[in-house]
mmCIF file of C-alpha atoms in Angstrom:
data_model
loop_
_atom_site.group_PDB
_atom_site.id
_atom_site.type_symbol
_atom_site.label_atom_id
_atom_site.label_comp_id
_atom_site.label_asym_id
_atom_site.label_seq_id
_atom_site.Cartn_x
_atom_site.Cartn_y
_atom_site.Cartn_z
ATOM 1 C CA MET A 116 20.000 -67.168 53.191
ATOM 2 C CA ALA A 117 18.318 -63.601 52.546
ATOM 3 C CA SER A 118 15.394 -64.018 54.731
ATOM 4 C CA THR A 119 15.522 -64.424 58.465
ATOM 5 C CA SER A 120 11.790 -64.702 59.031
ATOM 6 C CA PRO A 121 10.687 -67.556 61.417
ATOM 7 C CA LEU A 122 10.181 -70.883 59.673
ATOM 8 C CA ILE A 123 7.874 -73.065 61.259
ATOM 9 C CA HIS A 124 7.070 -76.983 60.623
ATOM 10 C CA LEU A 125 9.858 -77.815 58.517
ATOM 11 C CA SER A 126 9.798 -81.390 57.119
ATOM 12 C CA PRO A 127 12.066 -84.038 58.573
ATOM 13 C CA ALA A 128 15.011 -85.360 56.611
ATOM 14 C CA ARG A 129 14.684 -88.952 55.496
ATOM 15 C CA SER A 130 17.149 -91.009 57.572
ATOM 16 C CA THR A 131 19.654 -93.126 55.426
ATOM 17 C CA PHE A 132 20.398 -95.184 58.508
ATOM 18 C CA SER A 133 19.632 -98.792 57.963
ATOM 19 C CA ARG A 134 18.329 -99.375 61.426
ATOM 20 C CA ARG A 135 15.054 -97.784 62.528
ATOM 21 C CA ARG A 136 15.792 -95.109 65.184
ATOM 22 C CA GLU A 137 14.561 -95.935 68.795
ATOM 23 C CA VAL A 138 12.842 -93.342 70.744
ATOM 24 C CA LEU A 139 14.230 -93.502 74.290
ATOM 25 C CA SER A 140 12.551 -92.033 77.334
ATOM 26 C CA TYR A 141 14.910 -90.553 79.980
ATOM 27 C CA LEU A 142 14.412 -90.009 83.699
ATOM 28 C CA PRO A 143 16.372 -87.501 85.576
ATOM 29 C CA GLY A 144 19.144 -89.096 87.603
ATOM 30 C CA GLY A 145 21.351 -87.701 90.332
ATOM 31 C CA ILE A 146 22.597 -84.217 89.554
ATOM 32 C CA PRO A 147 26.477 -84.489 89.055
ATOM 33 C CA THR A 148 29.049 -81.925 90.345
ATOM 34 C CA SER A 149 29.360 -79.341 87.708
ATOM 35 C CA TYR A 150 31.761 -76.502 86.790
ATOM 36 C CA SER A 151 30.499 -72.981 87.648
ATOM 37 C CA PRO A 152 32.661 -70.050 86.400
ATOM 38 C CA ARG A 153 33.223 -67.003 88.258
ATOM 39 C CA ARG A 154 30.901 -63.838 87.190
ATOM 40 C CA LEU A 155 32.264 -60.693 86.243
ATOM 41 C CA GLN A 156 30.382 -57.165 86.138
ATOM 42 C CA PHE A 157 29.532 -56.149 82.594
ATOM 43 C CA SER A 158 30.294 -52.347 81.892
ATOM 44 C CA SER A 159 27.526 -51.934 79.374
ATOM 45 C CA PRO A 160 24.407 -50.242 80.655
ATOM 46 C CA PRO A 161 21.342 -52.354 81.213
ATOM 47 C CA LEU A 162 19.004 -53.037 78.272
ATOM 48 C CA VAL A 163 15.423 -53.722 79.153
ATOM 49 C CA ALA A 164 13.356 -55.796 76.873
ATOM 50 C CA THR A 165 10.027 -53.553 76.259
ATOM 51 C CA SER A 166 7.925 -56.632 76.649
ATOM 52 C CA ALA A 167 9.325 -57.788 80.017
ATOM 53 C CA SER A 168 7.410 -54.929 81.971
ATOM 54 C CA SER A 169 3.961 -56.323 80.654
ATOM 55 C CA ALA A 170 4.722 -60.058 81.193
ATOM 56 C CA SER A 171 3.526 -61.918 84.156
ATOM 57 C CA PRO A 172 6.024 -63.725 86.392
ATOM 58 C CA SER A 173 5.239 -67.147 84.866
ATOM 59 C CA SER A 174 5.949 -65.863 81.477
ATOM 60 C CA ARG A 175 8.943 -63.911 81.989
ATOM 61 C CA LEU A 176 12.140 -64.910 80.301
ATOM 62 C CA GLN A 177 14.751 -65.393 83.252
ATOM 63 C CA ALA A 178 17.453 -67.335 81.394
ATOM 64 C CA LEU A 179 18.762 -67.863 78.149
ATOM 65 C CA ILE A 180 20.559 -71.199 77.546
ATOM 66 C CA PHE A 181 22.829 -71.808 74.487
ATOM 67 C CA ASP A 182 23.849 -74.969 72.793
ATOM 68 C CA CYS A 183 27.568 -74.508 71.712
ATOM 69 C CA ASP A 184 28.149 -76.521 68.503
ATOM 70 C CA GLY A 185 25.850 -75.425 65.698
ATOM 71 C CA VAL A 186 24.555 -72.629 67.643
ATOM 72 C CA ILE A 187 27.561 -70.492 68.839
ATOM 73 C CA ILE A 188 29.875 -71.821 66.292
ATOM 74 C CA GLU A 189 29.157 -73.671 63.095
ATOM 75 C CA SER A 190 31.425 -76.584 63.885
ATOM 76 C CA GLU A 191 30.136 -79.719 62.163
ATOM 77 C CA HIS A 192 32.887 -79.630 59.433
ATOM 78 C CA LEU A 193 35.497 -78.778 61.951
ATOM 79 C CA HIS A 194 34.770 -81.840 64.043
ATOM 80 C CA ARG A 195 34.386 -84.059 61.018
ATOM 81 C CA GLN A 196 38.020 -82.851 60.082
ATOM 82 C CA ALA A 197 39.351 -83.605 63.366
ATOM 83 C CA TYR A 198 37.940 -87.188 63.390
ATOM 84 C CA ASN A 199 39.314 -87.812 60.034
ATOM 85 C CA ASP A 200 42.604 -86.615 60.982
ATOM 86 C CA ALA A 201 42.429 -88.730 64.020
ATOM 87 C CA PHE A 202 41.517 -91.976 61.989
ATOM 88 C CA ALA A 203 44.393 -91.233 59.587
ATOM 89 C CA HIS A 204 46.737 -90.812 62.638
ATOM 90 C CA PHE A 205 45.790 -94.112 64.269
ATOM 91 C CA ALA A 206 45.623 -95.853 60.708
ATOM 92 C CA VAL A 207 42.006 -96.882 61.784
ATOM 93 C CA ARG A 208 40.491 -99.263 59.057
ATOM 94 C CA CYS A 209 37.009 -100.289 59.154
ATOM 95 C CA PRO A 210 36.705 -102.773 57.911
ATOM 96 C CA PRO A 211 40.134 -104.051 58.685
ATOM 97 C CA SER A 212 40.838 -105.201 55.119
ATOM 98 C CA SER A 213 40.444 -101.631 53.910
ATOM 99 C CA LEU A 214 43.362 -100.103 52.263
ATOM 100 C CA LYS A 215 42.816 -96.546 53.552
ATOM 101 C CA PRO A 216 41.899 -95.105 56.828
ATOM 102 C CA LEU A 217 38.355 -94.610 57.860
ATOM 103 C CA TYR A 218 37.000 -91.367 56.468
ATOM 104 C CA TRP A 219 33.474 -90.027 57.212
ATOM 105 C CA ASP A 220 32.232 -87.723 54.236
ATOM 106 C CA SER A 221 29.959 -84.775 54.902
ATOM 107 C CA GLU A 222 26.833 -86.431 53.825
ATOM 108 C CA PHE A 223 27.341 -89.353 56.281
ATOM 109 C CA TYR A 224 28.604 -87.257 59.088
ATOM 110 C CA ASP A 225 25.585 -84.867 58.864
ATOM 111 C CA GLU A 226 23.347 -87.891 59.134
ATOM 112 C CA LEU A 227 25.391 -89.219 62.027
ATOM 113 C CA GLN A 228 25.926 -86.221 64.305
ATOM 114 C CA ASN A 229 22.192 -85.347 63.847
ATOM 115 C CA GLN A 230 21.225 -88.666 65.283
ATOM 116 C CA VAL A 231 23.981 -89.725 67.905
ATOM 117 C CA GLY A 232 25.165 -87.137 70.549
ATOM 118 C CA GLY A 233 28.609 -87.007 71.741
ATOM 119 C CA GLY A 234 32.035 -87.944 70.261
ATOM 120 C CA LYS A 235 32.503 -91.293 72.012
ATOM 121 C CA PRO A 236 28.926 -92.481 71.379
ATOM 122 C CA LYS A 237 29.300 -91.675 67.606
ATOM 123 C CA MET A 238 32.219 -93.863 67.227
ATOM 124 C CA ARG A 239 30.797 -96.618 69.552
ATOM 125 C CA TRP A 240 27.660 -96.812 67.326
ATOM 126 C CA TYR A 241 29.618 -96.644 64.093
ATOM 127 C CA PHE A 242 31.982 -99.644 65.060
ATOM 128 C CA LYS A 243 29.052 -101.701 66.556
ATOM 129 C CA GLU A 244 27.254 -101.371 63.197
ATOM 130 C CA ASN A 245 30.172 -101.759 60.793
ATOM 131 C CA GLY A 246 32.738 -103.931 62.828
ATOM 132 C CA TRP A 247 35.464 -102.938 65.238
ATOM 133 C CA PRO A 248 38.377 -101.777 63.255
ATOM 134 C CA SER A 249 42.236 -102.659 63.243
ATOM 135 C CA SER A 250 44.594 -99.631 64.037
ATOM 136 C CA SER A 251 47.795 -98.740 65.354
ATOM 137 C CA VAL A 252 46.479 -98.985 68.878
ATOM 138 C CA TYR A 253 45.426 -102.636 68.231
ATOM 139 C CA LEU A 254 46.688 -104.331 65.130
ATOM 140 C CA GLU A 255 43.808 -106.788 65.319
ATOM 141 C CA PRO A 256 40.282 -105.634 65.934
ATOM 142 C CA PRO A 257 39.658 -105.509 69.857
ATOM 143 C CA SER A 258 37.170 -108.116 71.254
ATOM 144 C CA MET A 259 37.365 -107.315 74.766
ATOM 145 C CA GLU A 260 35.046 -104.577 75.886
ATOM 146 C CA SER A 261 37.953 -102.928 78.048
ATOM 147 C CA ASP A 262 40.195 -102.820 74.939
ATOM 148 C CA ARG A 263 37.150 -101.451 72.847
ATOM 149 C CA GLU A 264 36.624 -98.643 75.214
ATOM 150 C CA ARG A 265 40.399 -97.888 75.406
ATOM 151 C CA LEU A 266 40.373 -97.655 71.661
ATOM 152 C CA ILE A 267 37.759 -95.308 71.657
ATOM 153 C CA ASP A 268 39.096 -93.075 74.455
ATOM 154 C CA VAL A 269 42.634 -92.909 72.620
ATOM 155 C CA ILE A 270 40.970 -91.816 69.320
ATOM 156 C CA GLN A 271 38.617 -89.260 71.198
ATOM 157 C CA ASP A 272 41.563 -87.701 73.086
ATOM 158 C CA TRP A 273 43.632 -87.141 69.984
ATOM 159 C CA LYS A 274 40.667 -85.835 67.931
ATOM 160 C CA THR A 275 39.955 -83.372 70.786
ATOM 161 C CA GLU A 276 43.438 -81.998 70.740
ATOM 162 C CA ARG A 277 43.256 -81.733 66.989
ATOM 163 C CA TYR A 278 40.015 -79.820 67.321
ATOM 164 C CA LYS A 279 41.555 -77.484 69.775
ATOM 165 C CA GLU A 280 44.256 -76.772 67.323
ATOM 166 C CA ILE A 281 41.808 -75.838 64.651
ATOM 167 C CA ILE A 282 39.958 -73.377 67.172
ATOM 168 C CA ARG A 283 43.247 -71.838 68.020
ATOM 169 C CA SER A 284 44.114 -71.108 64.571
ATOM 170 C CA GLY A 285 41.909 -67.854 64.839
ATOM 171 C CA THR A 286 39.930 -68.568 61.498
ATOM 172 C CA VAL A 287 36.856 -69.566 63.486
ATOM 173 C CA LYS A 288 34.112 -67.058 64.298
ATOM 174 C CA PRO A 289 30.941 -66.956 66.203
ATOM 175 C CA ARG A 290 27.616 -67.445 64.146
ATOM 176 C CA PRO A 291 25.637 -64.163 63.357
ATOM 177 C CA GLY A 292 23.873 -62.364 66.069
ATOM 178 C CA VAL A 293 25.155 -64.580 68.996
ATOM 179 C CA LEU A 294 27.334 -61.971 70.759
ATOM 180 C CA ARG A 295 24.818 -59.176 70.434
ATOM 181 C CA LEU A 296 21.871 -61.476 71.561
ATOM 182 C CA MET A 297 24.032 -62.485 74.835
ATOM 183 C CA ASP A 298 24.985 -58.916 75.699
ATOM 184 C CA ASP A 299 21.371 -57.805 75.316
ATOM 185 C CA ALA A 300 20.216 -60.602 77.717
ATOM 186 C CA LYS A 301 23.032 -59.841 80.172
ATOM 187 C CA GLY A 302 22.095 -56.041 80.196
ATOM 188 C CA ALA A 303 18.471 -56.994 80.885
ATOM 189 C CA GLY A 304 19.357 -58.902 83.914
ATOM 190 C CA ILE A 305 18.501 -62.279 82.161
ATOM 191 C CA LYS A 306 20.800 -65.210 83.329
ATOM 192 C CA LEU A 307 22.979 -66.784 80.597
ATOM 193 C CA ALA A 308 24.058 -70.644 80.254
ATOM 194 C CA VAL A 309 25.771 -72.651 77.704
ATOM 195 C CA CYS A 310 24.927 -76.557 77.754
ATOM 196 C CA SER A 311 27.095 -78.542 75.248
ATOM 197 C CA ALA A 312 27.388 -82.331 74.814
ATOM 198 C CA ALA A 313 31.064 -81.985 73.653
ATOM 199 C CA THR A 314 34.080 -82.445 75.850
ATOM 200 C CA LYS A 315 34.569 -79.709 78.614
ATOM 201 C CA SER A 316 38.148 -78.825 77.616
ATOM 202 C CA SER A 317 37.220 -78.295 73.867
ATOM 203 C CA VAL A 318 34.164 -76.265 74.914
ATOM 204 C CA VAL A 319 36.027 -73.997 77.257
ATOM 205 C CA LEU A 320 38.655 -73.430 74.660
ATOM 206 C CA CYS A 321 35.826 -72.652 71.940
ATOM 207 C CA LEU A 322 33.976 -70.239 74.429
ATOM 208 C CA GLU A 323 37.131 -68.439 75.367
ATOM 209 C CA ASN A 324 38.154 -67.865 72.022
ATOM 210 C CA LEU A 325 34.773 -66.998 70.400
ATOM 211 C CA LEU A 326 32.969 -65.221 73.148
ATOM 212 C CA GLY A 327 36.018 -63.666 74.931
ATOM 213 C CA LEU A 328 36.849 -64.105 78.441
ATOM 214 C CA GLU A 329 34.670 -61.645 79.977
ATOM 215 C CA ARG A 330 31.532 -63.108 78.507
ATOM 216 C CA PHE A 331 32.526 -66.639 79.206
ATOM 217 C CA HIS A 332 33.448 -65.907 82.831
ATOM 218 C CA GLY A 333 30.260 -64.067 83.147
ATOM 219 C CA LEU A 334 27.988 -67.121 82.331
ATOM 220 C CA ASP A 335 25.614 -67.975 85.189
ATOM 221 C CA CYS A 336 26.076 -71.623 84.228
ATOM 222 C CA PHE A 337 28.192 -73.631 82.121
ATOM 223 C CA LEU A 338 27.829 -77.529 81.423
ATOM 224 C CA ALA A 339 29.540 -79.801 79.118
ATOM 225 C CA GLY A 340 29.314 -83.578 78.282
ATOM 226 C CA ASP A 341 31.629 -84.391 81.148
ATOM 227 C CA ASP A 342 29.146 -82.971 83.736
ATOM 228 C CA VAL A 343 26.236 -85.404 82.943
ATOM 229 C CA ASN A 344 26.216 -89.200 82.351
ATOM 230 C CA GLU A 345 23.592 -89.077 79.680
ATOM 231 C CA LYS A 346 23.916 -87.355 76.363
ATOM 232 C CA LYS A 347 21.262 -85.282 74.591
ATOM 233 C CA PRO A 348 18.659 -86.335 73.410
ATOM 234 C CA SER A 349 18.380 -87.063 77.235
ATOM 235 C CA PRO A 350 17.117 -83.754 79.089
ATOM 236 C CA LEU A 351 19.497 -84.356 81.906
ATOM 237 C CA ILE A 352 22.005 -81.510 80.949
ATOM 238 C CA TYR A 353 19.120 -79.063 80.773
ATOM 239 C CA LEU A 354 17.470 -80.265 84.063
ATOM 240 C CA THR A 355 21.042 -80.001 85.670
ATOM 241 C CA ALA A 356 21.075 -76.299 84.253
ATOM 242 C CA SER A 357 17.691 -75.572 85.566
ATOM 243 C CA GLU A 358 18.800 -76.808 89.122
ATOM 244 C CA LYS A 359 22.016 -74.713 89.036
ATOM 245 C CA LEU A 360 20.278 -71.640 87.884
ATOM 246 C CA GLY A 361 17.337 -71.998 90.432
ATOM 247 C CA LEU A 362 14.773 -71.411 87.880
ATOM 248 C CA LYS A 363 11.758 -73.454 86.538
ATOM 249 C CA GLY A 364 12.246 -74.874 83.164
ATOM 250 C CA LYS A 365 9.348 -72.681 81.522
ATOM 251 C CA ASN A 366 11.186 -69.662 82.429
ATOM 252 C CA CYS A 367 14.315 -70.705 80.554
ATOM 253 C CA LEU A 368 14.548 -70.447 76.633
ATOM 254 C CA VAL A 369 16.991 -72.863 74.901
ATOM 255 C CA VAL A 370 18.805 -72.056 71.616
ATOM 256 C CA GLU A 371 19.353 -75.186 69.759
ATOM 257 C CA ASP A 372 20.339 -76.171 66.190
ATOM 258 C CA SER A 373 19.189 -79.864 65.773
ATOM 259 C CA ALA A 374 16.173 -82.072 66.554
ATOM 260 C CA ILE A 375 18.479 -84.062 69.216
ATOM 261 C CA GLY A 376 18.884 -80.557 71.000
ATOM 262 C CA LEU A 377 15.200 -79.738 70.631
ATOM 263 C CA GLN A 378 14.262 -83.146 72.171
ATOM 264 C CA ALA A 379 16.556 -82.712 75.174
ATOM 265 C CA ALA A 380 15.241 -79.059 75.912
ATOM 266 C CA THR A 381 11.459 -79.940 75.510
ATOM 267 C CA GLY A 382 12.247 -83.024 77.570
ATOM 268 C CA ALA A 383 13.395 -80.741 80.381
ATOM 269 C CA GLY A 384 10.279 -78.648 80.184
ATOM 270 C CA MET A 385 12.031 -75.772 78.463
ATOM 271 C CA PRO A 386 10.746 -73.880 75.225
ATOM 272 C CA CYS A 387 13.265 -73.952 72.481
ATOM 273 C CA ILE A 388 14.121 -71.854 69.282
ATOM 274 C CA ILE A 389 16.077 -73.267 66.634
ATOM 275 C CA THR A 390 18.834 -71.570 64.572
ATOM 276 C CA TYR A 391 19.677 -74.297 62.069
ATOM 277 C CA THR A 392 22.518 -75.042 60.099
ATOM 278 C CA SER A 393 22.989 -76.512 56.391
ATOM 279 C CA SER A 394 23.126 -79.927 57.893
ATOM 280 C CA THR A 395 20.033 -79.499 60.189
ATOM 281 C CA ILE A 396 17.772 -77.503 57.935
ATOM 282 C CA ASN A 397 15.520 -80.347 56.695
ATOM 283 C CA GLN A 398 14.943 -81.782 60.451
ATOM 284 C CA ASP A 399 11.654 -81.923 62.067
ATOM 285 C CA PHE A 400 11.309 -78.666 64.259
ATOM 286 C CA LYS A 401 7.515 -78.582 64.929
ATOM 287 C CA GLU A 402 8.078 -78.723 68.621
ATOM 288 C CA ALA A 403 10.066 -75.422 68.470
ATOM 289 C CA VAL A 404 8.819 -72.045 69.528
ATOM 290 C CA ALA A 405 10.353 -70.427 66.383
ATOM 291 C CA THR A 406 12.871 -71.437 63.821
ATOM 292 C CA TYR A 407 15.662 -69.243 62.283
ATOM 293 C CA PRO A 408 18.473 -69.337 59.953
ATOM 294 C CA ASP A 409 20.664 -67.605 62.294
ATOM 295 C CA LEU A 410 20.359 -64.989 65.038
ATOM 296 C CA SER A 411 21.264 -61.811 63.132
ATOM 297 C CA SER A 412 17.791 -60.410 63.102
ATOM 298 C CA VAL A 413 16.472 -61.914 66.266
ATOM 299 C CA ARG A 414 15.922 -59.404 69.138
ATOM 300 C CA LEU A 415 15.349 -59.952 72.912
ATOM 301 C CA GLU A 416 11.823 -58.690 72.458
ATOM 302 C CA ASP A 417 11.177 -61.354 69.897
ATOM 303 C CA LEU A 418 12.314 -63.948 72.316
ATOM 304 C CA GLU A 419 10.239 -62.590 75.260
ATOM 305 C CA LEU A 420 7.005 -62.360 73.171
ATOM 306 C CA SER A 421 7.738 -66.082 71.894
ATOM 307 C CA LEU A 422 7.884 -67.231 75.263
ATOM 308 C CA GLN A 423 4.745 -65.357 76.629
ATOM 309 C CA LYS A 424 2.769 -66.855 73.606
ATOM 310 C CA THR A 425 4.041 -70.445 74.404
ATOM 311 C CA VAL A 426 2.986 -69.955 78.036
ATOM 312 C CA ALA A 427 -0.448 -68.757 77.129
ATOM 313 C CA ALA A 428 -0.803 -71.394 74.591
ATOM 314 C CA ASN A 429 -0.319 -74.010 77.368
#
């Protein structure tokens, strides 16, 4: 897009799902053990945001927390490719009478990934709605819950490895403005975190390849879907990050790309900006502090000011 001016109050997309979405309320559970990479000293000189000196302690930006898929990397089409490759590899047929393996087209996957967080929950939801499939894992659709879970595990594990192959190809680049904003925040003494609902091994590979080892190991907090027992839109992953960072939610600013992520962030008491993708542009982001097509023209000062305005308004 030519303009990068903030867009506020985008109209929500009309869901094509047959079943009405339920709005769930989540309560924070126990804080699970999580992975915390070692920190390295950045060699770049400190960059101090001009608005920071005038901000009160209650409105200071103390941590910037990024989602991964859709924020650091525009990955929806890559995940969809990996799922379809997995369905073909295991001859997943849903319904079982189908002559061809299951295939999720882009329109359906946009709808699915924006309403169901996490890989295994996506397949679990789909098979419960459309019937359990036949496959090379189970020639007949599994009827026992343990067999159903094993089928999902097998497909998800293969899909994750396929996704890693795509990332390793070197053809995938970070979204505009991400690296510059991370470096500016780090130079200004603001803590950095990544919180992703995806499998840890795939997120680690993604971050190592797209951020580089120095930035990745310099993160103050890194959490993946394996580290919490509730997926977004549950706020648990952001509540856990707040605990690890030792900060109040109001002093953390989350960068998300979807309504699910926005709900998770606000549920944890954290203000959130949206950097939408082509598949999330029409979602309802009215609870976001600001909405951008990407981060290419977003400066640290802009985020400081947005946070101050949010705290003042509340």
